[in-house]
Coordinates of C-alpha atoms in Angstrom, one line a residue:
X30 CA 98.0 97.9 91.2
X31 CA 100.2 101.2 90.9
X32 CA 100.2 101.0 87.4
X33 CA 96.6 99.6 87.0
X34 CA 95.5 102.3 89.5
X35 CA 96.9 105.1 87.3
X36 CA 95.2 103.5 83.8
X37 CA 91.3 103.6 85.0
X38 CA 92.5 107.5 86.5
X39 CA 93.7 107.8 82.8
X40 CA 90.2 106.1 81.7
X41 CA 88.5 108.8 84.0
X42 CA 90.3 112.2 82.5
X43 CA 90.9 111.4 78.8
X44 CA 92.1 114.0 76.6
X45 CA 93.7 113.7 73.6
X46 CA 96.7 115.4 74.5
X47 CA 98.0 113.5 77.7
X48 CA 96.2 112.9 80.3
X49 CA 96.2 115.1 83.6
X50 CA 95.3 112.6 86.4
X51 CA 94.1 114.8 89.2
X52 CA 95.2 112.3 92.4
X53 CA 97.8 112.8 95.1
X54 CA 100.7 110.5 96.0
X55 CA 98.7 110.4 99.5
X56 CA 96.1 108.7 97.8
X57 CA 97.3 106.5 95.7
X58 CA 99.5 105.1 98.1
X59 CA 97.0 104.5 100.4
X60 CA 94.9 103.3 97.7
X61 CA 97.9 100.5 96.8
X62 CA 98.8 99.8 100.3
X63 CA 102.7 101.6 98.8
X64 CA 104.6 104.1 101.1
X65 CA 104.8 107.3 99.6
X66 CA 108.9 106.7 99.3
X67 CA 107.9 103.9 96.9
X68 CA 105.5 105.2 94.8
X69 CA 107.7 108.9 94.4
X70 CA 110.4 106.1 92.9
X71 CA 108.2 104.6 90.4
X72 CA 106.9 108.0 89.8
X73 CA 110.6 109.0 89.5
X74 CA 111.6 106.4 87.1
X75 CA 108.4 106.4 85.0
X76 CA 109.2 110.2 84.3
X77 CA 112.7 109.3 83.2
X78 CA 111.1 107.0 80.7
X79 CA 109.0 109.5 79.2
X80 CA 105.5 108.0 80.1
X81 CA 104.8 110.7 82.5
X82 CA 105.4 114.1 84.4
X83 CA 105.3 114.7 87.7
X84 CA 104.0 118.0 89.1
X85 CA 104.6 120.0 92.5
X86 CA 101.1 120.2 93.0
X87 CA 101.3 116.0 93.2
X88 CA 99.1 115.9 90.2
X89 CA 100.8 113.1 86.9
X90 CA 100.3 113.8 83.6
X91 CA 100.3 110.7 82.5
X92 CA 101.8 110.8 78.6
X93 CA 100.1 108.6 75.6
X94 CA 103.3 106.2 75.8
X95 CA 102.0 105.3 79.3
X96 CA 98.7 104.6 78.0
X97 CA 100.0 102.4 75.0
X98 CA 102.4 100.3 77.7
X99 CA 99.3 99.9 79.5
X100 CA 97.2 98.4 77.0
X101 CA 100.0 96.7 75.5
X102 CA 101.3 95.1 78.6
X103 CA 97.1 94.3 80.1
X104 CA 96.5 92.7 76.8
X105 CA 99.5 90.6 76.8
X106 CA 99.1 89.3 80.6
X107 CA 95.4 88.2 79.6
X108 CA 96.3 86.7 76.5
X109 CA 99.6 84.8 78.8
X110 CA 96.8 83.9 80.9
X111 CA 94.4 82.5 78.8
X112 CA 96.5 80.4 76.9
X113 CA 98.4 78.9 80.3
X114 CA 94.5 78.0 81.2
X115 CA 93.6 76.9 78.2
X116 CA 90.9 78.6 77.8
X117 CA 89.6 79.9 74.0
X118 CA 88.3 83.4 73.9
X119 CA 85.9 82.6 71.0
X120 CA 84.4 80.3 72.8
X121 CA 80.7 80.0 73.3
X122 CA 81.2 78.6 77.0
X123 CA 82.3 81.6 77.9
X124 CA 79.5 83.7 77.3

């Protein structure tokens, strides 16, 4: 949920070079029902992988690598779901 929440926020605040998500840790924690401590650990781990940069004022800069990871992950996930449910996305019965 945190991953998707940050990705949605990045879409709202999209810029060319990185996206600054002006959202507090408390707000993310509340919306995703995760403790701020756990959220901080997740952010620190993502920062070590250069996916985002946390700032002193409790905002995050999401890097292009985060956006790419999110889009590729969601694409693979939804393709897997369609495959497992044996759904043809090109079928006219879905429309």
